[in-house]
Coordinates of C-alpha atoms and ligand atoms in Angstrom, one line a residue:
M1 CA -23.1 10.3 -6.3
R2 CA -20.9 10.3 -9.6
Y3 CA -18.4 7.3 -10.2
I4 CA -15.9 6.4 -11.7
F5 CA -15.6 2.2 -12.8
I6 CA -12.0 1.2 -13.6
S7 CA -12.2 -1.9 -14.5
G8 CA -8.3 -3.9 -16.9
G9 CA -7.5 -6.0 -19.3
V10 CA -5.3 -7.8 -21.8
V11 CA -2.7 -8.8 -19.4
S12 CA -2.2 -8.5 -14.7
S13 CA -0.4 -5.8 -13.5
L14 CA -1.2 -3.1 -15.6
G15 CA -1.3 -0.5 -13.2
K16 CA -4.9 0.0 -12.5
G17 CA -5.3 0.6 -8.9
L18 CA -2.6 4.1 -9.4
T19 CA -4.8 4.6 -12.9
A20 CA -7.1 5.0 -9.8
A21 CA -5.1 6.7 -7.5
S22 CA -4.3 9.2 -10.7
V23 CA -7.4 9.6 -11.2
G24 CA -9.1 10.4 -7.8
A25 CA -6.1 12.9 -6.9
L26 CA -6.5 14.8 -10.2
L27 CA -10.8 15.2 -9.1
E28 CA -9.3 16.8 -6.0
V29 CA -7.1 18.9 -7.9
W30 CA -10.2 20.1 -8.8
G31 CA -11.9 21.1 -5.5
L32 CA -13.9 18.0 -5.2
R33 CA -14.1 15.3 -2.6
V34 CA -13.2 11.9 -3.0
A35 CA -14.6 8.1 -2.2
L36 CA -12.6 4.9 -3.7
K37 CA -13.2 2.0 -2.9
K38 CA -12.1 -1.7 -4.6
F39 CA -13.2 -5.2 -5.2
D40 CA -11.3 -8.1 -5.5
P41 CA -13.2 -11.2 -7.0
Y42 CA -11.3 -13.6 -5.2
L43 CA -13.2 -15.8 -1.8
N44 CA -10.5 -15.2 0.4
V45 CA -12.7 -12.5 3.2
D46 CA -9.5 -10.1 2.9
P47 CA -6.2 -10.2 2.7
G48 CA -5.3 -10.9 5.8
T49 CA -4.8 -14.4 5.2
M50 CA -2.4 -14.7 1.9
S51 CA 1.5 -15.0 1.6
P52 CA 3.7 -11.9 0.0
F53 CA 3.5 -14.6 -2.8
Q54 CA 0.3 -14.7 -3.0
H55 CA -1.1 -11.3 -2.5
G56 CA 1.8 -8.6 -1.7
E57 CA 1.6 -6.8 0.9
V58 CA -1.2 -6.1 3.0
Y59 CA -2.1 -2.7 3.9
V60 CA -3.8 -2.2 7.1
L61 CA -6.7 0.5 7.4
P62 CA -6.5 2.4 11.0
D63 CA -10.4 0.7 11.5
G64 CA -8.2 -2.6 11.7
S65 CA -9.2 -3.8 8.5
E66 CA -6.6 -5.7 5.5
T67 CA -7.0 -5.1 3.0
D68 CA -5.5 -4.6 -0.7
L69 CA -2.2 -2.9 -1.4
D70 CA -4.0 -0.3 -3.9
L71 CA -5.4 1.2 -0.6
G72 CA -2.0 2.4 -0.1
H73 CA -1.9 3.7 -3.3
Y74 CA -5.2 5.4 -2.4
E75 CA -4.4 7.1 0.9
R76 CA -0.5 8.4 -0.7
F77 CA -2.6 10.0 -3.6
T78 CA -5.7 11.5 -2.9
N79 CA -6.9 12.3 0.8
A80 CA -9.3 10.4 1.0
K81 CA -10.7 8.5 4.2
L82 CA -10.4 4.6 4.2
A83 CA -12.8 2.6 6.1
K84 CA -13.7 -1.7 5.9
E85 CA -16.1 -0.6 3.6
C86 CA -13.5 0.4 1.2
S87 CA -12.3 -3.5 0.0
V88 CA -14.6 -5.9 -1.0
S89 CA -13.6 -9.6 -2.0
S90 CA -16.2 -12.0 -2.9
G91 CA -15.6 -14.1 -0.2
K92 CA -16.5 -11.0 2.3
I93 CA -19.9 -11.1 -0.2
Y94 CA -21.4 -14.8 0.3
E95 CA -20.4 -14.5 3.6
A96 CA -23.0 -12.1 3.8
I97 CA -25.6 -14.0 1.6
L98 CA -24.5 -17.3 3.1
R99 CA -25.2 -16.2 6.7
R100 CA -28.5 -14.1 5.9
E101 CA -29.8 -17.2 4.2
R102 CA -28.9 -19.7 7.7
E103 CA -30.9 -16.7 9.3
G104 CA -33.9 -16.9 7.5
G105 CA -33.3 -13.8 5.8
Y106 CA -34.0 -15.4 2.2
L107 CA -37.2 -17.5 3.8
G108 CA -38.8 -19.1 -0.1
E109 CA -36.3 -18.5 -2.7
T110 CA -33.8 -20.0 -5.0
V111 CA -30.9 -18.1 -3.5
Q112 CA -28.4 -17.3 -6.7
V113 CA -25.9 -15.4 -8.0
I114 CA -28.0 -12.6 -10.1
P115 CA -30.3 -10.7 -8.3
H116 CA -29.1 -11.8 -4.7
V117 CA -24.8 -12.0 -5.3
T118 CA -25.5 -9.1 -8.0
D119 CA -27.5 -7.1 -5.8
E120 CA -25.3 -7.7 -3.0
I121 CA -22.7 -5.5 -5.0
K122 CA -24.9 -2.9 -5.6
R123 CA -25.2 -2.6 -2.5
R124 CA -21.6 -2.3 -1.4
I125 CA -20.4 0.2 -4.7
E126 CA -22.8 2.5 -3.3
V127 CA -21.2 6.0 -1.9
R128 CA -23.0 7.8 1.3
E129 CA -24.8 11.0 -1.2
G130 CA -22.7 13.7 1.0
D131 CA -19.3 11.1 1.9
A132 CA -18.1 12.4 -1.5
D133 CA -18.4 14.0 -4.7
V134 CA -17.3 11.2 -6.9
A135 CA -17.2 6.9 -5.6
I136 CA -14.1 6.0 -7.3
I137 CA -15.0 2.0 -7.9
E138 CA -11.8 -0.5 -8.8
L139 CA -11.8 -3.9 -9.8
G140 CA -9.6 -6.0 -9.4
G141 CA -8.4 -9.0 -11.8
T142 CA -9.0 -8.6 -15.6
V143 CA -12.2 -8.5 -17.4
G144 CA -12.6 -12.5 -19.0
D145 CA -12.2 -13.8 -15.9
I146 CA -15.2 -16.5 -15.0
E147 CA -15.1 -15.0 -10.7
G148 CA -15.4 -11.0 -12.5
M149 CA -18.4 -11.3 -13.7
P150 CA -20.8 -10.9 -11.9
Y151 CA -19.5 -7.7 -10.9
L152 CA -19.4 -7.0 -14.7
E153 CA -22.9 -7.4 -13.8
A154 CA -23.7 -5.7 -11.3
M155 CA -21.6 -2.2 -12.7
R156 CA -23.7 -2.9 -15.8
Q157 CA -27.5 -2.7 -13.9
F158 CA -26.0 0.0 -11.7
I159 CA -25.2 2.0 -14.8
L160 CA -28.9 1.6 -16.6
D161 CA -30.2 2.5 -12.9
R162 CA -28.0 5.4 -12.5
G163 CA -28.1 6.5 -16.2
R164 CA -25.0 7.0 -18.0
E165 CA -25.4 11.0 -16.6
N166 CA -24.2 10.2 -13.6
V167 CA -21.0 6.7 -13.6
L168 CA -18.1 7.1 -16.0
Y169 CA -16.9 3.8 -17.7
C170 CA -13.1 3.4 -17.7
H171 CA -10.9 0.6 -18.8
V172 CA -7.3 0.2 -18.3
V173 CA -5.4 -1.6 -21.4
L174 CA -2.5 -2.8 -23.0
L175 CA -0.9 -1.8 -25.9
P176 CA 2.3 -3.9 -26.7
Y177 CA 5.5 -3.0 -28.8
L178 CA 5.9 -5.7 -31.1
R179 CA 10.4 -5.6 -31.3
V180 CA 10.2 -7.6 -33.7
A181 CA 7.5 -5.4 -36.5
E182 CA 8.3 -2.2 -34.4
E183 CA 4.7 -1.9 -34.3
I184 CA 2.3 -0.8 -31.5
K185 CA -0.8 -3.3 -31.8
T186 CA -3.4 -2.9 -30.9
K187 CA -5.7 -6.5 -31.1
P188 CA -5.9 -7.9 -27.3
A189 CA -7.1 -4.2 -26.5
Q190 CA -10.1 -4.2 -29.2
Q191 CA -10.5 -7.1 -27.9
S192 CA -10.8 -7.0 -23.8
V193 CA -13.0 -3.6 -25.2
A194 CA -15.7 -6.7 -26.5
L195 CA -15.4 -8.5 -24.1
L196 CA -16.6 -6.1 -21.9
R197 CA -19.4 -4.6 -24.4
G198 CA -20.9 -8.3 -24.6
M199 CA -21.3 -8.0 -20.9
G200 CA -22.9 -4.9 -22.2
I201 CA -20.4 -2.4 -21.1
Q202 CA -19.2 0.5 -23.3
P203 CA -16.0 1.9 -21.6
D204 CA -15.8 6.5 -22.1
L205 CA -12.3 6.2 -21.3
L206 CA -9.2 4.2 -22.2
F207 CA -6.9 4.3 -20.5
C208 CA -3.3 2.6 -22.6
R209 CA -0.5 1.2 -21.0
T210 CA 1.8 2.1 -23.1
E211 CA 5.9 1.4 -23.3
K212 CA 6.8 3.5 -26.5
P213 CA 4.6 6.6 -27.1
F214 CA 1.7 7.1 -30.0
G215 CA 0.5 8.9 -32.4
P216 CA -2.9 10.3 -33.7
E217 CA -3.8 7.2 -35.7
I218 CA -3.0 5.2 -32.9
R219 CA -5.4 7.1 -31.1
A220 CA -8.5 7.6 -34.0
K221 CA -7.6 3.8 -34.9
V222 CA -8.1 2.4 -31.0
G223 CA -11.5 4.7 -31.3
H224 CA -12.3 3.9 -33.7
F225 CA -12.4 -0.2 -32.6
C226 CA -13.7 -0.3 -29.1
N227 CA -15.9 2.3 -29.7
V228 CA -14.8 5.4 -27.6
R229 CA -13.9 8.9 -28.8
P230 CA -10.1 9.7 -29.2
E231 CA -10.6 11.8 -27.3
G232 CA -11.9 9.7 -24.4
V233 CA -8.1 7.0 -25.8
I234 CA -5.7 8.8 -23.2
Q235 CA -2.6 7.5 -23.2
E236 CA -1.0 6.3 -20.4
R237 CA 2.9 6.2 -20.4
D238 CA 5.2 3.8 -18.6
V239 CA 7.5 6.2 -16.2
D240 CA 10.2 6.1 -14.1
S241 CA 8.3 7.5 -10.8
I242 CA 4.6 7.2 -9.9
Y243 CA 4.4 10.8 -9.1
R244 CA 4.3 11.2 -12.1
V245 CA 1.3 9.9 -12.9
P246 CA -1.5 12.9 -12.2
A247 CA 0.7 14.9 -13.7
M248 CA 1.1 13.1 -16.7
L249 CA -2.8 11.7 -17.4
H250 CA -3.9 15.8 -17.0
E251 CA -2.1 16.5 -19.8
E252 CA -3.5 14.2 -21.4
G253 CA -6.7 15.7 -20.6
V254 CA -8.4 12.9 -18.1
D255 CA -9.6 15.2 -15.6
R256 CA -11.5 17.7 -18.8
F257 CA -13.1 15.2 -20.1
I258 CA -14.4 13.5 -16.9
L259 CA -16.2 16.6 -15.6
N260 CA -17.0 17.4 -19.4
H261 CA -19.0 13.4 -19.3
F262 CA -20.6 15.1 -16.0
G263 CA -21.0 17.6 -17.2
I264 CA -19.5 19.6 -13.3
G265 CA -17.8 22.9 -13.8
G266 CA -14.3 23.1 -12.4
S267 CA -12.4 26.6 -12.1
R268 CA -10.4 26.5 -9.2
C269 CA -7.5 23.6 -10.7
D270 CA -4.3 23.6 -9.1
L271 CA -1.6 21.1 -9.3
S272 CA 1.3 22.3 -8.0
P273 CA 1.8 19.5 -5.1
W274 CA 2.1 17.4 -8.1
E275 CA 3.9 19.4 -10.1
K276 CA 5.9 19.9 -7.2
I277 CA 7.1 16.6 -7.1
V278 CA 8.0 16.1 -11.0
E279 CA 10.0 19.3 -10.1
R280 CA 11.5 17.2 -6.6
L281 CA 12.3 14.4 -9.5
E282 CA 14.1 15.8 -11.3
R283 CA 16.4 17.8 -8.8
P284 CA 20.0 16.1 -9.5
G285 CA 20.5 14.5 -6.7
R286 CA 23.3 12.1 -5.0
K287 CA 22.9 8.8 -4.6
L288 CA 21.5 7.7 -0.9
R289 CA 22.0 3.7 0.1
I290 CA 19.5 2.5 2.2
A291 CA 19.9 -1.3 2.8
F292 CA 17.2 -3.2 3.1
V293 CA 16.9 -6.4 5.1
G294 CA 13.4 -8.6 4.3
K295 CA 12.9 -11.9 3.1
Y296 CA 10.9 -11.2 0.5
V297 CA 13.3 -8.2 -1.4
H298 CA 12.7 -10.7 -4.5
L299 CA 9.2 -9.9 -4.2
Q300 CA 8.0 -6.0 -6.4
D301 CA 5.1 -5.4 -3.4
A302 CA 5.7 -7.0 -0.2
Y303 CA 6.8 -4.4 1.2
K304 CA 5.7 -1.6 -0.9
S305 CA 4.0 1.4 2.1
V306 CA 7.7 0.7 3.0
Y307 CA 9.9 1.4 0.0
E308 CA 7.8 4.1 -1.0
A309 CA 7.9 6.0 2.1
L310 CA 11.3 5.6 1.8
T311 CA 11.3 6.9 -1.4
H312 CA 9.1 10.4 0.7
G313 CA 11.9 10.3 2.4
A314 CA 14.3 11.1 0.4
L315 CA 12.3 13.5 -2.3
A316 CA 12.3 16.0 1.3
Q317 CA 16.2 15.1 1.0
D318 CA 16.6 16.2 -2.8
R319 CA 18.3 12.8 -2.1
K320 CA 18.0 10.1 -5.6
L321 CA 16.8 6.8 -3.3
E322 CA 18.6 3.7 -3.8
I323 CA 17.3 0.7 -2.4
V324 CA 19.8 -2.5 -1.5
R325 CA 17.8 -5.2 -1.6
M326 CA 19.5 -8.6 1.1
D327 CA 17.3 -11.6 1.8
P328 CA 18.8 -12.1 5.2
D329 CA 19.4 -16.2 4.2
A330 CA 21.7 -14.9 2.2
I331 CA 24.7 -12.6 4.1
L332 CA 24.4 -14.6 6.3
G333 CA 28.2 -15.3 6.5
K334 CA 29.7 -12.8 4.3
N335 CA 31.5 -9.8 4.3
F336 CA 29.6 -7.6 6.2
D337 CA 32.3 -4.9 5.9
E338 CA 31.6 -5.7 2.2
I339 CA 28.2 -5.7 1.7
F340 CA 26.6 -2.9 3.9
N341 CA 29.5 -0.6 2.2
G342 CA 28.1 2.5 0.6
C343 CA 24.4 1.6 2.7
G344 CA 24.4 4.9 5.0
G345 CA 21.7 3.5 7.2
I346 CA 20.0 -0.1 7.3
L347 CA 15.8 -1.2 7.5
V348 CA 14.5 -4.4 9.0
P349 CA 10.8 -4.5 7.9
G350 CA 7.8 -6.8 9.6
G351 CA 7.5 -10.0 8.9
F352 CA 6.6 -14.4 10.3
G353 CA 7.3 -17.2 10.0
N354 CA 11.4 -18.3 11.4
R355 CA 12.7 -17.5 8.2
G356 CA 15.8 -15.0 8.5
I357 CA 15.6 -14.4 11.4
D358 CA 19.0 -15.2 11.7
G359 CA 20.7 -12.5 9.1
K360 CA 18.5 -10.5 10.4
L361 CA 20.3 -10.2 13.6
A362 CA 23.4 -10.5 12.2
A363 CA 22.4 -6.5 10.7
I364 CA 21.0 -5.2 13.4
R365 CA 23.6 -5.9 15.4
F366 CA 26.8 -4.7 12.9
G367 CA 24.2 -1.3 12.5
R368 CA 24.5 -1.6 16.7
E369 CA 28.1 -1.9 16.4
R370 CA 28.7 0.2 13.6
R371 CA 26.3 3.4 14.2
I372 CA 24.7 3.0 11.2
P373 CA 21.7 5.0 11.1
F374 CA 18.4 1.6 11.0
L375 CA 15.0 1.6 11.0
G376 CA 12.9 -1.4 12.5
I377 CA 9.4 -2.1 12.0
C378 CA 7.3 -4.7 14.3
L379 CA 9.9 -8.3 13.5
G380 CA 11.8 -5.7 13.0
M381 CA 11.7 -3.4 15.8
Q382 CA 11.6 -7.3 17.9
L383 CA 14.0 -8.4 16.8
A384 CA 16.4 -5.5 17.6
A385 CA 14.9 -6.2 21.1
V386 CA 15.7 -9.4 20.4
E387 CA 19.7 -8.7 19.4
F388 CA 19.5 -6.6 22.1
A389 CA 19.0 -8.7 25.4
R390 CA 21.1 -11.3 24.0
N391 CA 24.3 -9.1 22.6
V392 CA 24.6 -6.3 25.6
A393 CA 22.0 -7.4 27.8
G394 CA 23.7 -11.1 28.1
L395 CA 21.0 -12.5 28.0
A396 CA 21.6 -16.0 26.1
G397 CA 19.3 -17.1 24.8
A398 CA 16.8 -14.7 24.0
H399 CA 14.5 -14.9 22.0
S400 CA 10.7 -14.0 20.5
A401 CA 8.4 -16.7 22.5
E402 CA 6.9 -16.7 17.8
F403 CA 10.2 -18.3 17.3
D404 CA 11.8 -20.4 20.1
S405 CA 8.2 -21.4 22.9
E406 CA 10.1 -23.0 25.3
C407 CA 13.8 -19.8 24.7
P408 CA 14.7 -18.8 28.5
H409 CA 13.8 -16.1 28.1
P410 CA 11.0 -14.3 25.8
I411 CA 11.5 -11.0 24.6
I412 CA 9.1 -10.8 23.1
A413 CA 6.1 -13.1 23.4
L414 CA 2.1 -12.7 23.1
M415 CA 0.6 -11.2 25.9
G416 CA -3.5 -10.2 27.1
E417 CA -6.0 -11.6 25.3
Q418 CA -3.6 -13.0 22.3
R419 CA -2.5 -15.8 24.7
T420 CA -6.3 -17.0 24.2
I421 CA -7.1 -17.1 20.5
T422 CA -6.8 -19.4 17.7
A423 CA -8.8 -18.5 14.6
K424 CA -6.3 -16.6 11.9
G425 CA -8.0 -13.9 10.1
G426 CA -8.5 -10.6 11.5
T427 CA -7.2 -11.7 15.3
M428 CA -4.3 -9.7 15.2
R429 CA -3.6 -6.4 17.2
L430 CA -4.8 -4.1 14.0
G431 CA -5.8 -0.6 13.6
A432 CA -4.8 2.5 15.1
Y433 CA -3.9 2.6 18.7
E434 CA -2.7 5.5 20.4
C435 CA 0.8 5.3 21.7
N436 CA 2.7 7.8 24.4
V437 CA 6.1 9.8 23.5
L438 CA 8.9 10.2 25.9
E439 CA 10.6 14.0 25.3
G440 CA 13.9 14.2 24.0
T441 CA 13.6 10.5 22.4
K442 CA 14.3 9.9 18.8
L443 CA 10.6 9.3 17.8
W444 CA 10.0 12.8 19.7
Q445 CA 12.9 14.6 18.3
A446 CA 10.7 13.2 15.1
Y447 CA 6.7 13.8 16.4
G448 CA 7.2 16.7 18.0
Q449 CA 4.0 15.7 19.7
F450 CA 3.3 14.1 23.5
R451 CA 0.5 11.4 21.9
V452 CA 0.4 10.2 18.1
Q453 CA -1.8 7.0 16.0
E454 CA 0.1 4.1 14.5
R455 CA -1.5 1.0 12.5
H456 CA -1.0 -1.8 13.7
R457 CA -0.6 -5.3 12.7
H458 CA 1.1 -7.9 14.7
R459 CA 0.4 -10.5 17.3
Y460 CA 3.4 -10.7 19.3
E461 CA 4.1 -7.6 22.4
F462 CA 7.2 -6.9 23.7
N463 CA 7.5 -8.8 27.3
G464 CA 7.5 -6.5 29.9
A465 CA 9.1 -8.5 33.0
Y466 CA 12.8 -7.6 30.5
R467 CA 12.3 -3.9 30.4
N468 CA 14.4 -2.5 33.8
A469 CA 16.7 -5.9 32.6
L470 CA 17.0 -3.8 29.0
E471 CA 16.5 0.1 30.5
E472 CA 19.3 -0.5 32.6
K473 CA 21.8 -1.3 29.7
G474 CA 21.1 1.4 27.9
L475 CA 17.6 0.6 25.5
V476 CA 15.4 3.6 25.7
F477 CA 11.4 3.1 25.9
S478 CA 10.3 5.4 23.9
G479 CA 7.0 4.6 22.9
R480 CA 3.9 4.1 25.4
N481 CA 0.8 2.2 25.0
P482 CA -2.0 3.3 26.9
T483 CA -2.1 0.5 28.4
G484 CA 1.8 0.1 29.4
L485 CA 2.7 -2.2 26.0
V486 CA 6.2 -1.2 25.2
E487 CA 5.8 1.1 21.1
A488 CA 9.5 1.4 20.2
V489 CA 13.1 1.1 21.9
E490 CA 15.8 2.8 21.3
L491 CA 18.7 3.8 21.5
A492 CA 20.7 6.9 23.3
D493 CA 24.4 6.1 22.2
H494 CA 23.6 5.8 18.9
P495 CA 22.8 8.2 16.1
W496 CA 20.2 7.5 15.3
F497 CA 18.8 3.2 16.1
V498 CA 14.9 3.1 16.1
G499 CA 12.7 0.0 16.5
V500 CA 8.7 0.6 16.5
Q501 CA 6.2 -2.0 16.7
F502 CA 3.8 0.0 14.1
H503 CA 3.8 0.7 10.9
P504 CA 4.4 4.0 9.8
E505 CA 5.2 3.3 6.1
F506 CA 1.3 3.5 6.5
Q507 CA 0.8 7.3 6.9
S508 CA 3.5 8.8 4.5
K509 CA 2.6 10.6 1.8
P510 CA 5.1 11.2 -1.2
L511 CA 4.8 15.6 0.2
Q512 CA 4.3 14.7 4.1
P513 CA 6.7 11.8 4.0
H514 CA 6.1 10.2 7.8
P515 CA 8.2 11.7 9.9
L516 CA 10.1 8.1 11.6
F517 CA 11.7 7.6 7.5
R518 CA 12.6 11.2 6.7
D519 CA 14.4 11.6 10.1
F520 CA 15.7 8.0 9.4
V521 CA 16.8 9.3 5.9
C522 CA 18.5 12.2 7.3
A523 CA 20.3 10.2 9.6
A524 CA 21.0 8.3 6.3
R525 CA 22.4 11.3 5.0
N526 CA 24.0 12.6 7.4
F527 CA 25.7 9.2 8.3
L528 CA 27.0 8.8 4.5
E529 CA 28.0 12.3 3.7
A530 CA 29.8 13.3 7.0
Ligands
LIG601 N1 5.3 -12.0 13.1 C1 5.4 -10.8 14.5 C2 4.5 -10.6 14.9 O1 3.1 -11.2 15.1 C3 5.5 -9.1 13.8 C4 4.6 -8.8 12.7 C5 5.2 -8.0 12.2 O2 6.3 -7.3 12.1 N2 4.0 -7.7 11.0 O3 4.2 -9.7 16.3

């Protein structure tokens, strides 16, 4: 097994996750199998309990683990099969060590960061021989953070244990451009690499994030001061689409460098999928506006996978996607004909908590009445059912018990075991569940299949007691769990109105858009261009 470590320096948000995912994509281009893991130095056991302000989107894997959003990039860019051991936090490491200590696993010993924490990290870095050819290990945070130290120490030891020829160390840095000096500066990068070298780690590859292209002088200078070969200094420019990154890094010679380092040959390099994406991005398509009504629309990362899945759908339609982000509180009381003007579709994503509910309900009603294509995800589906109950079925005061536990018609409620659960971490309905698809519905047209698996992350469900009442009024229950739980609702007499209890965005890829996103974007296009 060969290992690639990726850390970051100078500032956060350099796109380490994207770099890791792109490196994985480039190795797959050569026919290699990759495994990817992310190590986060924070003390939460997983990001499941963190707010989008703190952490961006919580990404969910088929096994139900709640993980860092970088794992979304891994899945979108590669074919790696991810599971809970691919997302590690200091919280997880300490939880395991402290449990072992209480069970007497360290009797007589003093339990310490070195060697106990570092050994636990090294154990979790390991990928089983046979599962992949190359393992890519990303370290969250920024080199220099106190919390990250045990990881760097573990990585240093790991390199010594395995031999330099079996481990490649990458560091992602920023080369800022100073407008007043009209110069690209290398000093912060030098200092970040000096920190790494102070901990006994010499990077082999430096990914230099830069807003302006730089020439051979800067390359030579960075290489010289950071003790990296010039061909190991990689220019990673800002690009308008993340899907350009693999092809760009290929041009920079990243994959060649890695293969040389490991001494593994490769003859069949097939970059065509990534070239195809670049080609599609270049095709000038008409604009396609989709309204996105969510509580956290002002944050970059809160709905990452949903934005990406919409992008995949638009790529397939040769359209330039423009997501019109709307804060549900801000649209209440406004003229909807004006604010939704030019939008081909309305999307209401998942969410928790009371804020913004009324604005979302109003947007859903507008989409239903004006026959604008609508996609509701998780909370978006639950609110679509509530809106239908109130305004079509005439059930006054209908709501979700999450927001009004005393309401006369709890259309959405806690079902089954969720009624008894009080602990917060990892206790929702999480991960992949089966969904049976009803023939002849929009859902069925999208999937072309009777049985699908989709990922979940929610506590509340459609309340089965209201099924008949709503069905009579025209709500179609197009997806059901084998246990009977409602997975999807839609309207028969509407061009495209679908709400799903699950999160289809977690299974969308740039060249294989998720069928629901593909059809939603297609319906939006038809709505605008009819
Ligand atoms: N808050 C809702 C629930 O817990 C919806 C969750 C979501 O949208 N992810 O059921």
